[in-house]
PDB file of C-alpha atoms and ligand atoms in Angstrom:
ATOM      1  CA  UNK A   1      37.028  97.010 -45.653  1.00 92.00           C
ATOM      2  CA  UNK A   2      36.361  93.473 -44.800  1.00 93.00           C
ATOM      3  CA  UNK A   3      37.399  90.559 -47.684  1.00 92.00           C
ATOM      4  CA  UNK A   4      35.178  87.739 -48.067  1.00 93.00           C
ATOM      5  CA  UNK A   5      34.367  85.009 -50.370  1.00 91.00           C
ATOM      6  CA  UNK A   6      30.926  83.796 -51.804  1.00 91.00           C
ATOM      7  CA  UNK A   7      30.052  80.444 -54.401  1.00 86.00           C
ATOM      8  CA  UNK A   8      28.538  82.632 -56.904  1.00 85.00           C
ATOM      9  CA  UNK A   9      30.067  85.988 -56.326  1.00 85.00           C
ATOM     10  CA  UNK A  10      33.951  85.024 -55.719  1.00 87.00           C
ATOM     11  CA  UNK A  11      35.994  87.103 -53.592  1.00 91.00           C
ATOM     12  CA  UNK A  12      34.495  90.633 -52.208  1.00 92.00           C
ATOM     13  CA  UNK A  13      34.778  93.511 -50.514  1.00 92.00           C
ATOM     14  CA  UNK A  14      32.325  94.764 -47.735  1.00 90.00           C
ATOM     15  CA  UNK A  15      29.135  93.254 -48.366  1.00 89.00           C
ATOM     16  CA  UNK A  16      28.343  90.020 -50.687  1.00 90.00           C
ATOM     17  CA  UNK A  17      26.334  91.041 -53.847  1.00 86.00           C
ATOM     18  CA  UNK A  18      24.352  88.065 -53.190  1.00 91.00           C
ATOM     19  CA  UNK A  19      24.542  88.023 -49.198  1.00 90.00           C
ATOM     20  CA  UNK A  20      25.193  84.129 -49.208  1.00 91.00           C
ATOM     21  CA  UNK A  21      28.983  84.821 -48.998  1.00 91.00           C
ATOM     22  CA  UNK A  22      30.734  84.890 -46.088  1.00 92.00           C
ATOM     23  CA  UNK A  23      33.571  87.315 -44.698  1.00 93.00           C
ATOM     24  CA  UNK A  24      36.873  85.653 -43.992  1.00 93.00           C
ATOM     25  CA  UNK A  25      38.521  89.063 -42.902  1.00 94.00           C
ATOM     26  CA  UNK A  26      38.110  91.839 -41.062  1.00 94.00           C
ATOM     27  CA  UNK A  27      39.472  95.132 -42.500  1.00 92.00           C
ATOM     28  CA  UNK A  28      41.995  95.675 -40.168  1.00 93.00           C
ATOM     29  CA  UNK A  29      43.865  92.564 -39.908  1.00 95.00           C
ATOM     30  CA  UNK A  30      43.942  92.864 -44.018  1.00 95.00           C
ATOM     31  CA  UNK A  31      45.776  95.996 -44.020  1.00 95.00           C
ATOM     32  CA  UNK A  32      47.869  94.473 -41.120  1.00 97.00           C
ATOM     33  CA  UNK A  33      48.785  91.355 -43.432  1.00 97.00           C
ATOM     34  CA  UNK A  34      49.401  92.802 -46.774  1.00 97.00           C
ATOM     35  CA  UNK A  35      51.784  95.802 -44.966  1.00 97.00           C
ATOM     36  CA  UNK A  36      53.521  92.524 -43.128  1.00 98.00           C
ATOM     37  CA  UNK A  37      53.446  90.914 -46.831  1.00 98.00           C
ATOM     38  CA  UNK A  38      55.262  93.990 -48.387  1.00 97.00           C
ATOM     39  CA  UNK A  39      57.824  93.887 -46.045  1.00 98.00           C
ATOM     40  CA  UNK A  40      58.562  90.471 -46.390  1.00 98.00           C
ATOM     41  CA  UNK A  41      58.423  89.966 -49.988  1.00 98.00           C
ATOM     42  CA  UNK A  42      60.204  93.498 -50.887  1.00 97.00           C
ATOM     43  CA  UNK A  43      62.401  93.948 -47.912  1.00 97.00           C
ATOM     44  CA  UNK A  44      63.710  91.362 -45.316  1.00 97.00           C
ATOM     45  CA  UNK A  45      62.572  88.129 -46.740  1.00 98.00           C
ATOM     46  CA  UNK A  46      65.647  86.527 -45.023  1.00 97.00           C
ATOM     47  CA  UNK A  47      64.205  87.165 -41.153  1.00 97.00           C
ATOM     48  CA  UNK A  48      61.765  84.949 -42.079  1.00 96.00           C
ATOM     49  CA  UNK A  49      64.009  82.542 -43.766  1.00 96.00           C
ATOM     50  CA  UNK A  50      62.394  83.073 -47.210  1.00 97.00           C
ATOM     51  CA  UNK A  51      64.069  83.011 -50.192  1.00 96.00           C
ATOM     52  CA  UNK A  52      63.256  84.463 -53.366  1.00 97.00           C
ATOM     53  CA  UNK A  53      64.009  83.733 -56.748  1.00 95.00           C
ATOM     54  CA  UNK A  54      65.305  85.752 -59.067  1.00 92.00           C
ATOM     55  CA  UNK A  55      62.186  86.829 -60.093  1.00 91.00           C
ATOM     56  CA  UNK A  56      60.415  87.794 -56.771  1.00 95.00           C
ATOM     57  CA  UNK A  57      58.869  84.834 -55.967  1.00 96.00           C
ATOM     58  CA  UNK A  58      58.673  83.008 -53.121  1.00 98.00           C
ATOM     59  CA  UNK A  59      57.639  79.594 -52.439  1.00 98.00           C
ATOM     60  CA  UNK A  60      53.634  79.796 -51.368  1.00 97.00           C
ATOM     61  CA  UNK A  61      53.675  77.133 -49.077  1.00 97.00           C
ATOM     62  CA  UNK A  62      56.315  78.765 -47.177  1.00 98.00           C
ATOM     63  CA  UNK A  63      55.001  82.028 -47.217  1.00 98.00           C
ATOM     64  CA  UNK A  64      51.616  80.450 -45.879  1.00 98.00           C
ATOM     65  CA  UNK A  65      53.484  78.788 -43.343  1.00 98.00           C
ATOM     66  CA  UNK A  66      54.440  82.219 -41.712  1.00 98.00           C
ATOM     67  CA  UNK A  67      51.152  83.700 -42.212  1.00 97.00           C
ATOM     68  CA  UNK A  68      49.731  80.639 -41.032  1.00 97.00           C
ATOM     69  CA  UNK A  69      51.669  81.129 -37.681  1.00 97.00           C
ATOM     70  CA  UNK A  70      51.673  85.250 -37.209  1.00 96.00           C
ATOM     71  CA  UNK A  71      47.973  85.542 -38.195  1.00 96.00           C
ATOM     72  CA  UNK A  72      46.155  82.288 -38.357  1.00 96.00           C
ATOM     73  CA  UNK A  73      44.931  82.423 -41.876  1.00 96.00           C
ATOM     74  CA  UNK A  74      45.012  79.727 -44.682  1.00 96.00           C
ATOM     75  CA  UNK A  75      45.394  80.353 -48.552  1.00 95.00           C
ATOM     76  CA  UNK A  76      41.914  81.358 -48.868  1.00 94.00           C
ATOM     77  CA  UNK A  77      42.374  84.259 -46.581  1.00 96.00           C
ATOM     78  CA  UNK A  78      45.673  84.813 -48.359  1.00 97.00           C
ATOM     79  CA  UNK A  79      44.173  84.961 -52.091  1.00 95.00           C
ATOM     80  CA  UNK A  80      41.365  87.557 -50.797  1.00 95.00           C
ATOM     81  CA  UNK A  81      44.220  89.796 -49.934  1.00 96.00           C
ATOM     82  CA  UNK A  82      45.702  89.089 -53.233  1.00 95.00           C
ATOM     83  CA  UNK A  83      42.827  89.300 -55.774  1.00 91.00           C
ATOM     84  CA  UNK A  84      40.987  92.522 -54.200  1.00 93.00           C
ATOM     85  CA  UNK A  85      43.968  94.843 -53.597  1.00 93.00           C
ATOM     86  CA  UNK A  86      43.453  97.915 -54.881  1.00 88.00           C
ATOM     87  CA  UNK A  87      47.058  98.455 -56.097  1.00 88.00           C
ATOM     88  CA  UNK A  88      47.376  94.985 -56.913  1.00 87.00           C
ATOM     89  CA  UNK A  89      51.010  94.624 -54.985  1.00 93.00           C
ATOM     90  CA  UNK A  90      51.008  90.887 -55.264  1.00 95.00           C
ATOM     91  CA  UNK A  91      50.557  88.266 -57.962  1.00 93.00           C
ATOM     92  CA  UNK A  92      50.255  84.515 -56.967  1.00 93.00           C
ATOM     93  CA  UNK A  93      51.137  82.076 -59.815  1.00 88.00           C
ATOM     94  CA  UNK A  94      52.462  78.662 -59.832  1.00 86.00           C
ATOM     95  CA  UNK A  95      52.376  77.771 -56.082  1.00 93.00           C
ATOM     96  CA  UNK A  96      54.188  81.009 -55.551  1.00 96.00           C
ATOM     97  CA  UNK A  97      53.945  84.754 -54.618  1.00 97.00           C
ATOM     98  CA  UNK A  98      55.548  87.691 -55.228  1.00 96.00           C
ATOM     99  CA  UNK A  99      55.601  91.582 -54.463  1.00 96.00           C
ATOM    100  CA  UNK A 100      54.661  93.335 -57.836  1.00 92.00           C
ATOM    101  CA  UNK A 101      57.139  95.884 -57.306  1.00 91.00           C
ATOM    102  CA  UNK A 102      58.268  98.153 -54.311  1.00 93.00           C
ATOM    103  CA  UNK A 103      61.295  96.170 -53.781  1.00 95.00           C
ATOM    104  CA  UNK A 104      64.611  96.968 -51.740  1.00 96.00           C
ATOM    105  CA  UNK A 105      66.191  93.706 -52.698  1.00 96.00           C
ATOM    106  CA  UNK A 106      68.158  92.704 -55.942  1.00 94.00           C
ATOM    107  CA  UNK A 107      65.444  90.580 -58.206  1.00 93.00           C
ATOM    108  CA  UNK A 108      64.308  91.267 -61.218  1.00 88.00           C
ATOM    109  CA  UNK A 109      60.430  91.516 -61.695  1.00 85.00           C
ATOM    110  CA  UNK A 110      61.353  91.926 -65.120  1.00 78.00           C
ATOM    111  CA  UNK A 111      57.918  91.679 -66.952  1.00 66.00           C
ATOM    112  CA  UNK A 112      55.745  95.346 -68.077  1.00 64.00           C
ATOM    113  CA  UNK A 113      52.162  94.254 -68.193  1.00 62.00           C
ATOM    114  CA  UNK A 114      51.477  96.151 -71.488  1.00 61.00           C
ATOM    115  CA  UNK A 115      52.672  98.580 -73.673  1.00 65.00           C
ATOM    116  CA  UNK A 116      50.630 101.064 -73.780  1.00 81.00           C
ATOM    117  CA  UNK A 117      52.585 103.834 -71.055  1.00 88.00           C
ATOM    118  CA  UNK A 118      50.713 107.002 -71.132  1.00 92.00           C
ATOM    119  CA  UNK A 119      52.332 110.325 -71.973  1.00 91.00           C
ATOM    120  CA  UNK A 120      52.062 112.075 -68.820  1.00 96.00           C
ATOM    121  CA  UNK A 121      52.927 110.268 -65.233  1.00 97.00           C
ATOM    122  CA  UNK A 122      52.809 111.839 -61.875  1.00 97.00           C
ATOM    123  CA  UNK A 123      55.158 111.648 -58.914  1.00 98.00           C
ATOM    124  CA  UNK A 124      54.701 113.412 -55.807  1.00 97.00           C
ATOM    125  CA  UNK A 125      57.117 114.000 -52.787  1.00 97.00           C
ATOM    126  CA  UNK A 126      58.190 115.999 -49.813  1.00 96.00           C
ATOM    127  CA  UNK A 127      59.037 119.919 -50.698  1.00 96.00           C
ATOM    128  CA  UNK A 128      62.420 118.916 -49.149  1.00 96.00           C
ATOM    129  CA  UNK A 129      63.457 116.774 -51.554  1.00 97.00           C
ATOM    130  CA  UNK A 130      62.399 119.089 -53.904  1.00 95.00           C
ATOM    131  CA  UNK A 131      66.194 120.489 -55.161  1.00 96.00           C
ATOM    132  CA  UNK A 132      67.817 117.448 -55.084  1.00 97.00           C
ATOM    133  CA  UNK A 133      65.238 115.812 -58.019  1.00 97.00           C
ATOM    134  CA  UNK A 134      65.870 119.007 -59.818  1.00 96.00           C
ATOM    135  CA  UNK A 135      69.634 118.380 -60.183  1.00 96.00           C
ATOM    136  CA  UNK A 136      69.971 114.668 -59.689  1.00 96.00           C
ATOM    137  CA  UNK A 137      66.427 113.411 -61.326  1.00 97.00           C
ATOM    138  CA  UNK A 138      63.963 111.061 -59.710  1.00 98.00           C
ATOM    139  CA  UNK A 139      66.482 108.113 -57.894  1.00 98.00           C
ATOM    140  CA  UNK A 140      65.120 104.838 -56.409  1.00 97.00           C
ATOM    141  CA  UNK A 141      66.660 105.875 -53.156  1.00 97.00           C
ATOM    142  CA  UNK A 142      66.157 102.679 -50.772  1.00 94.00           C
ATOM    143  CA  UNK A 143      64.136 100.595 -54.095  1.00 95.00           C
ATOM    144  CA  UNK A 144      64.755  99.065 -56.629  1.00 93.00           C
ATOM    145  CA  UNK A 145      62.806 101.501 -58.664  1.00 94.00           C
ATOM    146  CA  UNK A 146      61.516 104.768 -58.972  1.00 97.00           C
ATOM    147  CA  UNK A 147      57.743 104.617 -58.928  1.00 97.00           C
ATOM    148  CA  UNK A 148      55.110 106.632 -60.749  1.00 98.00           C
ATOM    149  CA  UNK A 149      51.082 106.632 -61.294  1.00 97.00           C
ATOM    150  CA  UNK A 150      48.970 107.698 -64.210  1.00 95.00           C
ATOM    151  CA  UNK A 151      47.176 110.414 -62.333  1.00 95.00           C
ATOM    152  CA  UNK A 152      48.028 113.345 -59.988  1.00 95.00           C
ATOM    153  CA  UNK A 153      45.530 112.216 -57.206  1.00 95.00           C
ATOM    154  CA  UNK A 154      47.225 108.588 -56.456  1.00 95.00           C
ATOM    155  CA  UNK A 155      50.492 110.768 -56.836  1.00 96.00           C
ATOM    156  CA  UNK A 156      49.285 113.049 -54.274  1.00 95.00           C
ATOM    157  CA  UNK A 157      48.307 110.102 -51.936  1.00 95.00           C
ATOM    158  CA  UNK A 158      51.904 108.817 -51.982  1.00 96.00           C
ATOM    159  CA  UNK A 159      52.958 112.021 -51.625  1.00 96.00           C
ATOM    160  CA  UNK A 160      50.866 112.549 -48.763  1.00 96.00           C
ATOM    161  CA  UNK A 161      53.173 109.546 -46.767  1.00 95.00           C
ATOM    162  CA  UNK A 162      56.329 111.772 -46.892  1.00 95.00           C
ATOM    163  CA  UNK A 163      54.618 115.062 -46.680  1.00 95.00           C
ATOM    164  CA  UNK A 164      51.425 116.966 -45.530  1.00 93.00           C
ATOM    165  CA  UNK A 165      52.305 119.465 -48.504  1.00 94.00           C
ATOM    166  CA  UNK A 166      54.088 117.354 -50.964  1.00 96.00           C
ATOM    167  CA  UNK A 167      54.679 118.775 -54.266  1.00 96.00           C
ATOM    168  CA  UNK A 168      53.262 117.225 -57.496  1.00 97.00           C
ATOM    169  CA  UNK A 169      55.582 116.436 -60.384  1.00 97.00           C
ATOM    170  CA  UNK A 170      54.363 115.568 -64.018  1.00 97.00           C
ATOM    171  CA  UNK A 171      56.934 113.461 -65.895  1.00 98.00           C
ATOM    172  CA  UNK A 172      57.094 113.062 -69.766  1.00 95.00           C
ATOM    173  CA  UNK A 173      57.544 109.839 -71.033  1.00 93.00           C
ATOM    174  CA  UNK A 174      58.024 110.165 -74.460  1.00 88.00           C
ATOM    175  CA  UNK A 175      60.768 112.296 -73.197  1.00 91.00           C
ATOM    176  CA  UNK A 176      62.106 109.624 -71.396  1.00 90.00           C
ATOM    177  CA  UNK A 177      61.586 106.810 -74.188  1.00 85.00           C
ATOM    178  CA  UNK A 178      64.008 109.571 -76.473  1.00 83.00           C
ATOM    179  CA  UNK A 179      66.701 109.427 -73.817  1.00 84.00           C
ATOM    180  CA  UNK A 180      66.223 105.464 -73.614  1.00 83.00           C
ATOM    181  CA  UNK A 181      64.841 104.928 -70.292  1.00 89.00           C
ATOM    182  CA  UNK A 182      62.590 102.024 -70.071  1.00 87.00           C
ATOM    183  CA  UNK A 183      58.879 103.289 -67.921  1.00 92.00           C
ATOM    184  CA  UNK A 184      57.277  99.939 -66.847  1.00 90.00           C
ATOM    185  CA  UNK A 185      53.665  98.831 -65.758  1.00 89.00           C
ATOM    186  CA  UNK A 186      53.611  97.215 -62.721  1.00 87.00           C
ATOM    187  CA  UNK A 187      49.744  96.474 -61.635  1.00 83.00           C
ATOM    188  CA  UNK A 188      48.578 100.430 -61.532  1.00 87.00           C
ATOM    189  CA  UNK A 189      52.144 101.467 -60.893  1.00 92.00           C
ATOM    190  CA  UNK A 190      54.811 102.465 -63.088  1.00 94.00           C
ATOM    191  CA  UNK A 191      58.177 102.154 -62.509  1.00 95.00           C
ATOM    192  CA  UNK A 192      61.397 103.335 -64.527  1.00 95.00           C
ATOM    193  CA  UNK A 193      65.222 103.337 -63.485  1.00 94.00           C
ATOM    194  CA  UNK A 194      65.512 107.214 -63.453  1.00 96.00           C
ATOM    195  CA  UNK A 195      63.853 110.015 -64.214  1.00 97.00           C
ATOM    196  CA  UNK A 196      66.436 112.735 -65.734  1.00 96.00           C
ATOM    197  CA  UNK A 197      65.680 116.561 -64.344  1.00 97.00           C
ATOM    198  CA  UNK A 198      64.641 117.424 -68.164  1.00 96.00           C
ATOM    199  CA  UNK A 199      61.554 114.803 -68.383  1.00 96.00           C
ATOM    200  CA  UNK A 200      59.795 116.259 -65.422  1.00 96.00           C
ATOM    201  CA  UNK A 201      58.010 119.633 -64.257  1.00 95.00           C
ATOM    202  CA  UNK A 202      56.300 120.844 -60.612  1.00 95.00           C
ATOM    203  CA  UNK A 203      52.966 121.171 -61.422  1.00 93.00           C
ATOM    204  CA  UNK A 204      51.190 122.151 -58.226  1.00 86.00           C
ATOM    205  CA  UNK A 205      51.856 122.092 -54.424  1.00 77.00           C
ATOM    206  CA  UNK A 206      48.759 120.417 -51.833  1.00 62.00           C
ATOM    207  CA  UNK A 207      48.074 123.472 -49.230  1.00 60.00           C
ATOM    208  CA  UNK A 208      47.332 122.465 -46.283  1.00 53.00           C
TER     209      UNK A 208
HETATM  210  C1  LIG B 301      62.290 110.848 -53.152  1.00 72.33           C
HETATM  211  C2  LIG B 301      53.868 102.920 -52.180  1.00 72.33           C
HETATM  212  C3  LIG B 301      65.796 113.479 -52.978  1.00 72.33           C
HETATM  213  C4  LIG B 301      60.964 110.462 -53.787  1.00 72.33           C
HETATM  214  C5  LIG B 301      53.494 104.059 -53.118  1.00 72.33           C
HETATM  215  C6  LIG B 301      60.228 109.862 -52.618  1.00 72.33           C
HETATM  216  C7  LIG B 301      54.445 103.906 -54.258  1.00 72.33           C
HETATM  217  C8  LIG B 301      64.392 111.928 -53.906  1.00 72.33           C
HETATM  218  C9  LIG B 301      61.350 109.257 -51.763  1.00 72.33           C
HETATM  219  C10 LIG B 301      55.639 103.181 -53.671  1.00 72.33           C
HETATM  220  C11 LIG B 301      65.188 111.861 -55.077  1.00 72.33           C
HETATM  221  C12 LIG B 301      61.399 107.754 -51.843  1.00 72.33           C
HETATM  222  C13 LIG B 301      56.858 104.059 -53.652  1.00 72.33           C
HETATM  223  C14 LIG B 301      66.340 112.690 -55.139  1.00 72.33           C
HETATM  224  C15 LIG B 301      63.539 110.511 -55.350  1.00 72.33           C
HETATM  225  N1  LIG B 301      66.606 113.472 -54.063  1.00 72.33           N
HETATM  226  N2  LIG B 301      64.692 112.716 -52.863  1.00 72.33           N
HETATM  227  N3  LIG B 301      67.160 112.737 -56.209  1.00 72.33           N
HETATM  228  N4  LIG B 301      64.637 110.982 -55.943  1.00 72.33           N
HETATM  229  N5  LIG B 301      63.375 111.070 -54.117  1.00 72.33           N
HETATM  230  O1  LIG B 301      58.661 105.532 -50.438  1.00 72.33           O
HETATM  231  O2  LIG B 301      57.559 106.864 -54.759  1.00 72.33           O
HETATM  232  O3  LIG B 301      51.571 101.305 -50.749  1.00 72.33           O
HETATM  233  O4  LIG B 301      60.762 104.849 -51.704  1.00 72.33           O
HETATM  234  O5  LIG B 301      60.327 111.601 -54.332  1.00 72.33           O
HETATM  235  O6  LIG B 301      52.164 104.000 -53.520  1.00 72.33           O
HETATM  236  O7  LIG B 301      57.069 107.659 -52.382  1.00 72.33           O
HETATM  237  O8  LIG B 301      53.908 100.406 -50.570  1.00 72.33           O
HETATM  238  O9  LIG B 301      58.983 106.065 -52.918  1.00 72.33           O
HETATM  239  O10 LIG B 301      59.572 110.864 -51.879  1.00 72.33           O
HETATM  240  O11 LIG B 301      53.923 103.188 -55.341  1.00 72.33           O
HETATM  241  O12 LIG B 301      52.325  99.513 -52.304  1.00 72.33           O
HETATM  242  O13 LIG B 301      62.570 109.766 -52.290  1.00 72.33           O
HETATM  243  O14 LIG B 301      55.265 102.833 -52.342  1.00 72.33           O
HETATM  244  O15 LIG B 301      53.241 101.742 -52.583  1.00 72.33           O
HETATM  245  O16 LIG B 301      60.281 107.244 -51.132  1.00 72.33           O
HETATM  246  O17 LIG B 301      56.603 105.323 -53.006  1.00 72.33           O
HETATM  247  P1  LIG B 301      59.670 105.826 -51.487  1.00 72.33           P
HETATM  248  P2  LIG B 301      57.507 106.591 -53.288  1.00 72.33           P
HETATM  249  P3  LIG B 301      52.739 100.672 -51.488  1.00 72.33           P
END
């Protein structure tokens, strides 16, 4: 969907509410930046000469800089892809950006938005990889983190990237808290070191 920006209405998706806005992307070329914007704030920062602080963040300027030159867009392009993602992958604060989680390289996010984790989180993944969780647990693999969301159907979308029949796992966090492992909220993601074989369970399988 297109991202624009209006006086009254603020950033928006689509159509303004007020139609005096105007659209400052198309919808392709924002799914084109922010998957460019994952990459280089969660995996190669370094090929674009970026460097991140122990946190995650990255210097905006900078990172405008190469946006600036790959897609000619300016920091009010940038903050529409910020404010209205869905997932909300990206925080800007301070005259820098970061990737809200998703990351292959050592920082620390380090923050959980709130407390409040819900009992039940869902994971989804390839039938393949199905024995290995059983013995060995949910494992960040190439992250940082393993990642989890608070209901089967986003779990089933993820899924869906590894897997036209991926196989839905619920995962019990009280569980979890009793064995110690932290579960974090990360925009609508949570995240957690490991998840031990004992604090999950297949609940279903998507047919094609
Ligand atoms: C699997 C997207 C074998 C795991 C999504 C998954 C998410 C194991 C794959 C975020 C295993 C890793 C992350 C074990 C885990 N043996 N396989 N012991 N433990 N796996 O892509 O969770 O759009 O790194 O089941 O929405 O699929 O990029 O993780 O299938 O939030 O913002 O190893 O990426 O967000 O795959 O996805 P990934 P994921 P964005």
């Amino acid at each position: 969907m297109d991202a624009g920006y209006c006086e009254s209405c603020g950033f928006f998706e689509d159509r303004c509410g007020c139609g005096r806005g105007r659209v400052l992307i198309k919808g392709r070329d924002r799914v084109r930046i922010s998957k460019f914007l994952s990459g280089l704030l969660r995996h190669y920062p370094d090929r674009f000469g970026i460097e991140l602080d122990r946190r995650g963040y990255a210097r905006l300027e900078d990172v405008l800089d190469i946006l600036k030159e790959r897609y000619g867009i300016g920091e009010v392009e940038l903050r529409a892809i910020v404010e209205l993602d869905k997932k909300r992958r990206f925080e800007i604060s301070d005259g820098k950006i970061r990737a809200r989680y998703g990351h292959s390289v050592d920082v620390d996010v380090g923050w959980t938005e709130d407390k409040c984790i819900p009992e039940k989180l869902y994971h989804a993944t390839s039938p393949e990889n199905l024995a290995s969780i059983m013995k060995s647990g949910l494992l960040p693999m190439r992250r940082r983190e393993v990642h989890m969301t608070a209901t089967p159907e986003e779990a089933i979308e993820v899924g869906m990237r590894h897997s036209n029949t991926p196989v839905l796992m619920e995962i019990d966090t009280r569980r979890m808290a009793e064995r110690g492992i932290d579960v974090r909220k990360k925009g609508r993601v949570f995240t957690a070191d490991h998840v031990p074989p004992d604090c999950l369970r297949v609940v279903g399988w998507k047919k094609t």
